[in-house]
Coordinates of C-alpha atoms in Angstrom, one line a residue:
M1 CA 0.2 -0.3 0.0
G2 CA 1.2 3.6 -0.5
S3 CA 1.1 6.0 1.8
T4 CA -0.2 10.0 2.3
D5 CA 2.0 12.4 3.3
T6 CA 0.4 14.5 6.5
K7 CA 1.2 18.5 6.4
M8 CA 0.8 20.7 9.6
L9 CA -0.6 24.2 8.5
D10 CA -1.2 26.8 10.9
T11 CA -3.7 29.9 10.1
D12 CA -6.0 32.7 11.2
V13 CA -8.8 31.1 9.2
L14 CA -9.6 28.6 7.1
I15 CA -12.3 28.7 4.9
A16 CA -13.4 25.4 3.0
G17 CA -15.3 26.1 0.1
G18 CA -14.3 28.0 -3.1
G19 CA -17.6 29.3 -4.6
M20 CA -18.0 32.9 -4.4
T21 CA -19.2 32.7 -1.0
G22 CA -15.4 31.4 -0.1
V23 CA -13.7 33.4 -2.5
A24 CA -15.3 36.8 -1.3
A25 CA -14.5 35.6 2.6
A26 CA -11.1 34.5 2.1
L27 CA -10.5 38.2 0.1
A28 CA -11.7 40.1 2.5
A29 CA -9.7 38.2 6.0
A30 CA -6.7 38.1 3.7
R31 CA -7.0 42.2 2.4
N32 CA -7.9 43.3 6.3
G33 CA -4.7 41.1 7.8
A34 CA -6.2 37.9 8.3
R35 CA -3.9 34.7 7.5
V36 CA -6.2 32.7 5.3
I37 CA -6.0 29.3 4.2
L38 CA -8.7 28.5 1.1
C39 CA -9.9 24.6 0.6
Q40 CA -11.7 24.0 -2.4
D41 CA -12.5 20.5 -3.7
R42 CA -12.5 21.6 -7.4
S43 CA -9.5 22.4 -9.9
V44 CA -11.5 26.1 -10.4
L45 CA -13.0 28.5 -7.7
G46 CA -16.2 30.0 -8.4
G47 CA -19.0 27.5 -7.7
N48 CA -22.5 27.6 -9.4
A49 CA -20.2 30.2 -11.6
S50 CA -17.6 28.3 -12.5
S51 CA -17.1 26.8 -16.0
E52 CA -17.9 23.9 -14.3
I53 CA -21.6 24.7 -14.0
R54 CA -21.9 28.4 -15.6
M55 CA -24.7 29.5 -14.0
N56 CA -25.2 33.4 -13.8
I57 CA -24.4 34.9 -10.8
S58 CA -28.0 36.7 -9.6
G59 CA -29.2 39.1 -6.7
S60 CA -31.1 41.7 -5.2
S61 CA -30.8 43.6 -8.8
T62 CA -33.6 43.0 -10.8
I63 CA -34.8 43.9 -14.2
G64 CA -38.2 46.4 -15.1
K65 CA -39.5 46.2 -11.5
E66 CA -37.0 48.7 -10.1
L67 CA -34.5 50.1 -12.8
E68 CA -34.6 53.2 -11.5
T69 CA -33.1 52.3 -7.8
E70 CA -29.2 51.2 -7.5
R71 CA -29.9 47.6 -5.9
R72 CA -26.8 46.1 -7.6
E73 CA -24.1 44.5 -5.0
S74 CA -21.1 46.6 -4.4
G75 CA -18.0 45.7 -2.3
I76 CA -15.7 42.6 -3.3
I77 CA -18.6 41.1 -5.8
E78 CA -18.6 44.4 -7.8
E79 CA -14.7 44.3 -8.0
I80 CA -14.8 40.9 -9.5
V81 CA -17.9 41.5 -12.0
L82 CA -16.4 45.0 -13.1
E83 CA -13.2 43.5 -14.1
C84 CA -14.6 40.4 -15.5
S85 CA -17.1 42.6 -17.5
V86 CA -13.4 45.0 -18.8
R87 CA -11.6 41.3 -19.8
N88 CA -14.0 39.4 -21.1
P89 CA -16.0 40.5 -23.6
Q90 CA -16.5 37.4 -24.9
R91 CA -18.4 35.7 -22.3
S92 CA -16.1 32.7 -21.4
A93 CA -16.6 31.2 -18.1
S94 CA -13.1 30.2 -17.7
M95 CA -12.1 33.8 -18.2
L96 CA -14.2 34.1 -14.2
D97 CA -11.9 31.4 -13.8
L98 CA -9.3 32.9 -14.4
I99 CA -9.8 36.3 -12.4
L100 CA -10.9 34.5 -9.4
Y101 CA -8.0 32.8 -9.6
E102 CA -5.9 35.6 -10.2
K103 CA -7.5 37.7 -7.2
C104 CA -7.2 34.9 -4.7
R105 CA -3.0 34.8 -6.0
A106 CA -2.3 38.4 -5.4
E107 CA -2.9 37.9 -1.6
P108 CA 0.1 37.3 0.1
N109 CA -2.0 36.7 3.9
L110 CA -3.9 33.3 1.3
T111 CA -3.1 30.4 1.1
L112 CA -5.1 28.6 -1.7
L113 CA -5.6 25.1 -1.8
L114 CA -7.5 23.6 -5.0
N115 CA -8.1 20.3 -5.4
T116 CA -8.3 20.0 -1.5
T117 CA -11.8 18.4 0.0
V118 CA -11.7 18.6 3.9
V119 CA -13.5 15.7 5.1
A120 CA -13.2 15.5 8.7
A121 CA -12.9 17.8 12.0
D122 CA -11.1 17.7 15.4
V123 CA -13.3 19.2 17.9
E124 CA -12.9 19.6 21.5
G125 CA -15.6 20.3 23.7
S126 CA -17.8 23.0 21.3
R127 CA -15.0 24.0 19.4
I128 CA -12.8 22.7 16.1
R129 CA -9.1 22.3 17.2
S130 CA -8.2 21.6 13.2
A131 CA -9.8 20.0 9.9
Y132 CA -8.3 17.4 7.9
A133 CA -8.1 17.9 4.3
V134 CA -7.3 15.7 1.4
R135 CA -5.7 16.3 -2.2
E136 CA -6.1 13.2 -3.9
S137 CA -4.0 14.5 -7.3
T138 CA -0.9 14.9 -5.2
E139 CA -1.3 12.4 -2.8
E140 CA -1.6 14.3 0.4
S141 CA -3.2 15.3 3.2
F142 CA -3.6 18.6 5.1
T143 CA -4.1 18.6 9.2
I144 CA -5.1 22.2 9.4
R145 CA -4.8 24.8 12.5
A146 CA -7.1 27.7 12.8
D147 CA -8.6 30.1 15.3
I148 CA -11.8 30.4 13.1
F149 CA -12.9 27.9 10.8
A150 CA -15.6 29.0 7.9
D151 CA -18.0 26.8 5.6
C152 CA -19.2 27.9 2.5
T153 CA -19.1 24.3 1.3
G154 CA -22.6 25.1 0.1
D155 CA -23.6 21.6 1.6
G156 CA -22.4 21.9 4.7
R157 CA -19.1 19.8 5.1
L158 CA -17.3 20.9 7.4
G159 CA -19.6 21.9 10.1
F160 CA -21.7 18.5 9.4
E161 CA -17.8 17.0 10.2
A162 CA -18.0 19.1 13.7
G163 CA -21.1 18.5 14.8
A164 CA -22.7 21.6 14.1
A165 CA -26.7 21.6 14.2
F166 CA -28.4 21.7 10.5
T167 CA -31.5 21.4 9.4
T168 CA -32.7 20.5 6.1
G169 CA -36.4 20.1 4.1
R170 CA -38.9 22.4 4.4
E171 CA -40.1 24.4 7.8
A172 CA -44.3 23.5 8.8
V173 CA -45.7 27.0 8.7
E174 CA -46.6 27.2 12.6
E175 CA -43.0 26.5 13.1
Y176 CA -41.7 30.5 12.4
N177 CA -45.1 32.2 11.2
E178 CA -44.4 32.1 8.1
S179 CA -46.9 32.2 5.3
G180 CA -44.6 30.8 2.8
A181 CA -43.8 27.8 4.0
S182 CA -45.5 24.2 3.8
R183 CA -48.7 23.1 6.4
N184 CA -46.0 20.6 7.5
R185 CA -42.7 20.2 7.7
D186 CA -41.0 17.7 5.0
A187 CA -38.0 16.6 3.6
Y188 CA -38.5 18.4 0.5
R189 CA -36.1 20.9 -0.6
L190 CA -34.6 23.1 -4.5
G191 CA -33.6 20.9 -6.8
S192 CA -30.5 21.0 -8.7
S193 CA -30.1 21.6 -12.8
L194 CA -27.7 21.4 -15.3
L195 CA -27.1 23.5 -17.9
F196 CA -25.7 24.1 -21.8
T197 CA -24.7 26.3 -24.2
S198 CA -25.4 26.2 -28.1
K199 CA -24.6 27.8 -31.4
D200 CA -26.1 28.5 -34.3
M201 CA -23.8 27.2 -36.8
G202 CA -25.1 28.5 -40.5
R203 CA -26.1 24.5 -41.6
P204 CA -28.0 22.0 -40.4
M205 CA -27.4 20.1 -37.7
P206 CA -28.5 17.3 -36.7
F207 CA -28.7 15.8 -33.2
T208 CA -29.0 11.8 -32.3
P209 CA -29.6 11.5 -28.3
P210 CA -29.0 8.8 -26.2
V211 CA -31.4 5.7 -25.7
W212 CA -31.8 6.7 -22.4
A213 CA -32.6 10.7 -23.0
R214 CA -35.8 11.2 -21.6
K215 CA -38.8 12.2 -23.9
F216 CA -41.1 15.6 -23.7
T217 CA -43.7 16.9 -25.5
E218 CA -44.9 20.7 -25.8
E219 CA -47.9 19.6 -23.3
D220 CA -44.9 18.6 -20.9
L221 CA -42.7 22.1 -21.5
Q222 CA -46.4 24.0 -21.0
F223 CA -44.8 26.4 -18.2
R224 CA -41.5 26.1 -19.4
N225 CA -40.3 28.4 -21.8
H226 CA -38.1 27.1 -24.6
D227 CA -37.9 29.1 -27.4
A228 CA -34.0 30.8 -26.9
W229 CA -31.4 28.0 -27.4
E230 CA -27.8 30.1 -26.8
F231 CA -28.4 29.0 -22.9
G232 CA -30.1 26.3 -21.2
Y233 CA -32.7 26.2 -18.7
W234 CA -32.4 26.5 -14.9
W235 CA -36.1 25.1 -14.6
V236 CA -34.3 21.4 -15.9
E237 CA -34.5 21.0 -12.2
F238 CA -34.3 17.2 -10.5
G239 CA -33.9 15.5 -6.8
G240 CA -36.3 17.8 -5.0
T241 CA -37.8 15.1 -3.3
L242 CA -34.1 13.4 -2.9
D243 CA -31.3 13.5 -0.8
T244 CA -29.5 16.4 -3.0
I245 CA -25.8 15.5 -1.3
K246 CA -26.5 11.5 -1.1
D247 CA -28.2 11.4 -4.0
N248 CA -26.0 13.6 -6.0
E249 CA -24.6 11.1 -8.9
H250 CA -28.3 9.7 -10.0
I251 CA -29.7 13.3 -9.6
R252 CA -26.7 14.1 -12.1
D253 CA -27.8 10.8 -14.4
E254 CA -31.3 11.9 -14.4
L255 CA -30.2 15.6 -15.2
L256 CA -28.5 14.5 -18.3
A257 CA -31.1 12.0 -19.6
I258 CA -33.5 15.4 -18.7
M259 CA -31.1 18.0 -20.2
L260 CA -30.7 16.0 -23.7
G261 CA -33.9 14.6 -24.2
V262 CA -35.3 18.7 -23.6
W263 CA -32.6 19.2 -25.9
D264 CA -33.9 16.4 -28.5
H265 CA -38.0 17.8 -28.0
I266 CA -36.1 21.4 -29.6
K267 CA -33.9 19.9 -32.7
N268 CA -36.4 16.6 -33.4
S269 CA -40.1 17.0 -31.9
G270 CA -41.0 19.0 -35.4
N271 CA -42.5 21.5 -32.8
H272 CA -39.3 23.9 -33.4
P273 CA -38.2 23.9 -36.8
D274 CA -35.9 27.4 -36.3
S275 CA -33.6 25.5 -34.7
A276 CA -32.4 23.1 -37.3
N277 CA -29.2 25.1 -37.6
W278 CA -28.0 24.9 -33.9
A279 CA -25.7 22.5 -32.0
L280 CA -24.4 22.5 -28.1
D281 CA -21.8 23.9 -28.1
W282 CA -20.8 22.9 -24.4
F283 CA -22.8 20.9 -21.1
G284 CA -22.3 20.0 -17.9
F285 CA -21.7 17.3 -16.0
L286 CA -22.1 18.3 -12.3
P287 CA -25.2 19.8 -11.4
G288 CA -25.8 22.8 -10.6
K289 CA -27.0 22.5 -6.5
R290 CA -29.6 24.9 -5.0
E291 CA -30.0 23.4 -1.9
S292 CA -28.6 20.7 1.6
R293 CA -28.3 21.3 4.6
R294 CA -29.0 24.7 6.7
F295 CA -27.1 25.1 9.6
I296 CA -28.6 26.6 13.1
G297 CA -27.3 29.7 14.3
E298 CA -27.4 32.2 16.7
H299 CA -30.2 33.3 14.7
M300 CA -32.6 32.0 12.1
L301 CA -33.3 33.9 9.3
T302 CA -37.3 34.3 8.2
Q303 CA -39.7 35.3 6.1
N304 CA -40.7 37.8 8.2
D305 CA -37.6 38.9 8.8
I306 CA -36.8 39.4 4.9
Q307 CA -40.4 40.9 4.5
Q308 CA -39.7 43.8 6.8
A309 CA -36.5 44.5 6.3
I310 CA -35.4 44.5 10.4
D311 CA -33.0 46.6 11.0
F312 CA -30.2 43.8 12.7
I313 CA -27.9 45.8 15.1
D314 CA -25.6 43.1 13.8
V315 CA -25.8 43.3 9.7
I316 CA -23.4 42.1 8.1
A317 CA -24.7 41.8 4.6
Y318 CA -28.0 42.4 2.7
G319 CA -30.1 40.5 -0.3
G320 CA -32.9 42.0 -1.9
W321 CA -33.4 38.7 -4.4
S322 CA -37.4 37.0 -4.5
M323 CA -38.1 34.2 -2.3
D324 CA -37.8 32.3 -4.5
T325 CA -39.4 28.7 -4.5
H326 CA -39.7 25.4 -7.4
P327 CA -41.7 22.5 -6.9
P328 CA -39.7 20.0 -5.3
Q329 CA -40.8 17.7 -7.9
G330 CA -38.4 19.8 -10.7
I331 CA -39.5 19.2 -14.3
D332 CA -42.1 16.6 -13.3
A333 CA -44.0 18.8 -11.8
K334 CA -45.8 19.6 -15.1
D335 CA -48.7 21.0 -14.5
E336 CA -47.5 23.8 -12.2
K337 CA -45.2 26.7 -12.9
P338 CA -41.7 26.4 -12.2
C339 CA -41.1 28.9 -9.4
N340 CA -43.0 31.2 -7.4
Q341 CA -41.3 34.3 -6.8
P342 CA -42.6 36.9 -4.6
F343 CA -41.3 40.3 -6.1
T344 CA -39.4 41.2 -1.6
P345 CA -40.3 44.8 -1.2
Y346 CA -37.0 46.4 0.3
L347 CA -33.2 45.9 0.6
Y348 CA -33.3 43.3 3.6
G349 CA -30.1 43.0 5.8
I350 CA -28.9 39.6 6.8
P351 CA -27.3 39.4 10.7
L352 CA -24.2 38.0 11.3
R353 CA -25.9 36.1 14.2
S354 CA -26.8 33.9 11.0
M355 CA -23.5 33.0 10.5
I356 CA -22.4 31.7 13.6
S357 CA -22.9 28.2 15.1
R358 CA -24.8 28.0 18.1
N359 CA -23.4 24.6 19.5
I360 CA -19.3 25.2 18.0
S361 CA -18.0 28.1 19.3
N362 CA -15.7 28.6 16.8
L363 CA -17.1 27.8 13.0
M364 CA -19.0 30.5 11.1
F365 CA -20.5 29.9 7.7
A366 CA -22.0 31.9 4.9
G367 CA -24.1 31.3 1.8
R368 CA -26.5 28.0 1.4
N369 CA -25.8 26.9 4.3
L370 CA -27.1 30.1 6.3
S371 CA -29.2 29.6 9.1
A372 CA -32.2 30.5 7.4
T373 CA -35.9 28.9 6.9
H374 CA -36.3 27.4 3.5
I375 CA -38.5 30.4 2.4
A376 CA -36.3 32.7 3.6
F377 CA -33.3 30.8 1.9
S378 CA -35.3 30.6 -1.5
S379 CA -33.9 34.6 -1.5
T380 CA -30.6 34.7 -0.2
R381 CA -29.0 31.2 -1.7
V382 CA -28.4 33.3 -4.8
M383 CA -24.8 33.7 -5.5
A384 CA -24.1 37.9 -5.2
T385 CA -26.0 37.8 -1.9
C386 CA -23.6 35.0 -0.7
A387 CA -20.9 36.8 -2.1
V388 CA -21.4 39.9 0.1
M389 CA -22.3 37.3 3.2
G390 CA -19.0 36.0 2.7
E391 CA -17.4 39.3 2.6
G392 CA -19.0 40.3 5.4
L393 CA -18.0 36.7 7.0
G394 CA -14.3 37.1 6.2
T395 CA -13.6 40.9 7.4
F396 CA -15.6 39.7 10.4
A397 CA -13.3 37.2 11.2
A398 CA -10.1 39.2 10.2
T399 CA -11.3 42.0 12.9
A400 CA -11.6 39.1 15.5
V401 CA -8.7 38.2 14.9
K402 CA -6.8 41.7 14.5
R403 CA -8.2 42.2 18.8
K404 CA -6.9 38.9 19.4
L405 CA -10.1 37.7 20.4
P406 CA -12.1 34.3 20.3
L407 CA -14.9 34.2 17.9
E408 CA -17.8 33.4 20.5
Q409 CA -16.6 36.3 22.5
A410 CA -16.0 39.0 19.6
W411 CA -19.7 38.2 17.9
R412 CA -21.2 39.7 21.5
E413 CA -19.7 42.3 21.7
R414 CA -20.7 45.4 19.9
G415 CA -17.8 47.5 19.4
I416 CA -16.2 43.9 17.5
V417 CA -19.4 43.8 15.4
K418 CA -19.3 47.8 14.6
E419 CA -15.7 47.9 13.9
A420 CA -16.1 45.1 11.1
Q421 CA -19.3 46.7 9.3
Q422 CA -17.6 50.0 9.5
Q423 CA -14.6 48.4 7.8
L424 CA -16.8 46.6 5.2
L425 CA -18.6 50.2 4.0
R426 CA -15.5 51.9 4.3
Q427 CA -13.9 49.2 1.7
G428 CA -17.1 49.5 -0.6
A429 CA -19.7 47.3 1.0
F430 CA -23.4 48.2 1.4
L431 CA -25.0 47.5 4.7
P432 CA -28.9 48.9 4.9
G433 CA -29.4 52.1 6.8
M434 CA -26.1 52.3 8.2
K435 CA -23.3 55.4 7.4
L436 CA -19.9 55.4 7.1
E437 CA -18.1 57.6 10.2
G438 CA -15.1 59.0 11.3
N439 CA -14.5 60.9 7.5
L440 CA -12.7 63.9 7.8
A441 CA -14.2 64.8 4.4
K442 CA -17.4 66.1 6.3
L443 CA -15.1 69.0 7.8
A444 CA -14.0 70.3 4.7
R445 CA -16.3 73.5 3.0
I446 CA -17.0 71.7 -0.4
S447 CA -17.3 73.1 -4.4
S448 CA -16.7 72.5 -7.6
S449 CA -16.8 74.0 -10.6
S450 CA -20.4 73.1 -11.1
E451 CA -23.5 70.9 -10.3
Q452 CA -26.0 69.8 -11.2
K453 CA -29.5 70.6 -9.5
Q454 CA -29.8 66.3 -8.4
G455 CA -25.9 66.0 -8.1
K456 CA -24.8 68.9 -5.5
C457 CA -21.3 68.8 -4.9
G458 CA -21.9 68.3 -1.1
N459 CA -23.4 65.0 -1.6
V460 CA -20.1 63.3 -1.4
V461 CA -20.4 63.8 2.6
D462 CA -23.6 62.9 3.0
G463 CA -23.4 59.6 3.9
H464 CA -25.0 57.6 1.3
T465 CA -23.2 56.0 -1.6
R466 CA -26.6 54.4 -3.3
A467 CA -29.6 55.6 -4.1
V468 CA -32.3 53.0 -2.4
H469 CA -32.6 54.5 1.0
G470 CA -33.4 57.6 3.0
E471 CA -32.3 58.7 6.4
K472 CA -34.6 56.3 8.6
G473 CA -32.9 53.5 6.1
V474 CA -34.0 50.8 3.7
R475 CA -37.7 51.2 4.3
S476 CA -37.9 54.7 3.2
D477 CA -39.0 55.4 0.0
L478 CA -36.6 54.4 -3.0
T479 CA -35.3 57.4 -4.7
R480 CA -34.1 57.6 -7.9
A481 CA -31.4 56.4 -9.3
G482 CA -28.4 59.4 -9.9
T483 CA -29.2 61.0 -6.7
H484 CA -26.5 61.3 -3.6
R485 CA -23.3 61.7 -5.5
W486 CA -21.6 65.1 -7.3
M487 CA -22.7 65.8 -10.8
S488 CA -20.9 68.4 -13.1
E489 CA -22.6 69.8 -15.2
P490 CA -22.0 68.4 -19.1
G491 CA -21.3 71.4 -20.3
D492 CA -18.3 71.5 -18.0
G493 CA -15.3 70.8 -19.9
S494 CA -13.1 70.5 -17.4
P495 CA -15.2 69.6 -14.1
W496 CA -13.3 69.5 -10.6
L497 CA -14.0 69.0 -7.2
E498 CA -12.5 70.8 -4.2
L499 CA -12.4 69.8 -0.7
E500 CA -11.5 72.8 1.7
W501 CA -10.6 72.8 5.8
E502 CA -10.7 75.8 7.9
K503 CA -8.4 74.1 10.2
P504 CA -5.9 71.2 8.4
V505 CA -6.1 68.0 9.0
T506 CA -3.9 65.0 8.8
V507 CA -4.4 62.5 6.0
S508 CA -3.5 59.0 5.5
R509 CA -5.7 57.1 3.1
I510 CA -7.8 58.9 0.5
S511 CA -11.1 56.9 -1.3
I512 CA -12.6 57.7 -4.1
V513 CA -15.7 56.2 -4.3
L514 CA -17.6 56.0 -8.1
D515 CA -20.5 56.0 -9.9
T516 CA -20.7 52.5 -11.8
G517 CA -24.5 52.2 -12.5
L518 CA -25.8 50.4 -10.0
H519 CA -29.6 50.5 -11.2
R520 CA -28.4 48.3 -14.3
L521 CA -27.5 44.3 -14.4
L522 CA -24.0 43.3 -14.4
M523 CA -23.1 39.6 -14.2
L524 CA -21.5 36.8 -16.9
C525 CA -24.6 35.7 -18.6
H526 CA -24.4 33.4 -21.1
L527 CA -27.8 34.5 -22.4
D528 CA -27.6 37.3 -25.5
V529 CA -31.2 38.4 -24.0
L530 CA -29.9 39.8 -21.2
Q531 CA -27.4 41.7 -22.8
K532 CA -29.7 44.6 -23.3
H533 CA -30.1 45.4 -19.9
M534 CA -26.4 45.8 -19.2
Q535 CA -22.7 47.7 -20.2
W536 CA -20.8 44.5 -20.8
G537 CA -17.2 43.8 -22.5
R538 CA -16.5 47.7 -21.5
P539 CA -16.4 50.1 -18.3
Q540 CA -19.4 51.4 -17.4
A541 CA -20.0 55.0 -19.0
E542 CA -20.8 56.8 -15.5
T543 CA -17.5 55.9 -14.0
L544 CA -14.2 58.3 -14.5
K545 CA -11.5 57.0 -16.7
E546 CA -9.0 59.4 -15.7
F547 CA -8.3 62.2 -13.0
K548 CA -6.5 63.8 -10.7
L549 CA -5.5 64.8 -7.3
I550 CA -4.4 67.5 -6.0
A551 CA -3.7 68.8 -2.9
H552 CA -2.0 71.4 -0.5
D553 CA -0.4 70.1 2.5
E554 CA 2.5 71.6 4.7
Q555 CA 4.7 70.3 1.5
G556 CA 2.9 72.6 -0.3
R557 CA 0.6 72.7 -3.9
R558 CA 1.3 69.0 -5.3
E559 CA -0.2 65.8 -7.3
I560 CA -0.7 63.2 -5.3
A561 CA -1.9 60.9 -7.8
H562 CA -3.0 60.2 -11.2
I563 CA -5.6 58.2 -12.3
T564 CA -5.6 56.4 -15.8
N565 CA -7.8 53.7 -17.5
N566 CA -9.9 53.2 -14.6
Y567 CA -13.1 50.9 -14.6
Q568 CA -13.7 50.5 -10.7
R569 CA -15.8 51.7 -8.5
M570 CA -13.6 52.1 -5.6
L571 CA -10.0 53.1 -5.0
H572 CA -8.2 53.7 -2.3
L573 CA -4.9 55.6 -1.8
P574 CA -2.8 54.9 1.7
I575 CA -0.5 58.8 1.6
T576 CA 0.1 60.7 4.3
L577 CA -0.6 63.6 4.2
K578 CA -0.1 66.3 7.2
N579 CA -2.0 70.2 7.8
L580 CA -4.0 69.3 4.6
K581 CA -5.3 72.6 3.6
T582 CA -7.4 71.2 0.1
L583 CA -7.8 68.7 -1.9
R584 CA -9.0 69.1 -5.7
L585 CA -10.0 66.3 -7.9
E586 CA -9.7 67.2 -11.4
V587 CA -11.7 64.9 -14.2
I588 CA -9.9 64.6 -17.4
S589 CA -12.2 61.7 -19.2
T590 CA -15.4 59.6 -18.2
N591 CA -15.8 56.4 -20.0
G592 CA -18.8 57.5 -21.7
L593 CA -21.1 59.6 -19.9
D594 CA -21.3 63.6 -20.9
H595 CA -20.4 65.2 -16.9
A596 CA -18.4 64.0 -13.9
R597 CA -19.8 62.1 -11.4
V598 CA -18.7 61.4 -7.9
V599 CA -20.3 59.2 -5.3
E600 CA -18.5 59.8 -2.0
I601 CA -14.4 61.1 -1.2
V602 CA -14.1 59.7 2.6
C603 CA -10.3 61.0 4.2
E604 CA -9.2 59.4 7.2

């Protein structure tokens, strides 16, 4: 028999799972000073968004209903998507894989272990002492010791091995008084899907299905639109009445039979003659899983929390997707619509306590294994929401590490929670109803070369970085996109914005928040029809492309930064400016808009 080498690794934070949740968590924790190990059981990062599955990264953005408000996620997930838009105009799923990989490799505090599965945990009392991971490709195993363990695996493998309390299935209506819940508790859940991509080849392309492919009629698919063929169908869904972990191989086999059967119907039934020149280009063998285990945390997020947009004091992330439930029978529920999606009226907060295990004291979790009921989970499960959860988790974990506090103490201390919340705002995340504190720019007199009526220069210090809320938080009337920022007049050929302090200040960091069109969808999408709602393949038009920062401090008046070819929303400039009297931002060009926009300036 051969032997497997076991390596001992020590870190501050171990994150199991490298989907969008785990990547955002790892980047946030590493950037905030924690030593991080990220274990991903696949060869690529991204989970359901990766080239292996290719699902759109959906979130709080909607089509049509709220296009005049800025619901789209910011922070790390937007940083990733903005870069993907510019570097990946061809909309390649593998390019997203690469960008996620690059982001992780760029962080010196982050150790990335691909093809590495966490398979066991050593628990003493209520604490995880270490996790055991295996990498078959190199015949190695790892014993990883950490202060904080984070389960972002979706299936909850790390927490399950550690004995963390969890639930599965659908709660009964009386358990949490949820109007959308089932009458009786059951083991059913949302099923899994397999996607495909196809191309018009310009000539007839025959398709011969495998003998085991299923057969479908137009009547079978009456509630499932299949008139567009370039990207597969989320409603090719199966497994909701089974165990989506233990039965995953059977679910994959059946999904292949379903997906190829649907394509056979499109190509060979005679009902879709325009498909004659279309051919499958790619299809998945790894099911895109929606639901399995959900951990039981210090707070169970419910339908009522979401609908009422409860103002959690420990808010650490937010969501806004509809409460999107599907029949457990999936495609076999042919007489039912494939989903029920009551619109979520407000952006709602997600509390830190829903990411803290109830019985394992140093275990956190985020993503679709969040502590939430089935109905609440049906909204929080989408990947952009999972990513902002991950950023919240990683930022809080790093804050606890920085303060040398065990997790079980840190989440109970209001000052530590607030420190993490303020850091999230500082790095570009959005928390409903919360404002950044300690901005020295608020002490300055602000002037500009010109300003529009709805875009006064003083808006850059009003504490709001998007137009979805008023002073009282997300439950106030939604406001029109374009407010809460400075907007120069379109005819202003050399726009500038200046801060002047009556009493000079000392600044160690300047952050600039720009407009990136948060009212629009922006996702790597393989469906052409959605592209009309986006500006994909180029920078967002509203974003400043080139500008200078001019400071007047004890060293005199001087240029401290010249930013070129920018397409990101947030820029940080670490610089020491003593006795700063004025700071001027001089706009040279935008990425297409006829006037300059700046959302916020932060001086610390």
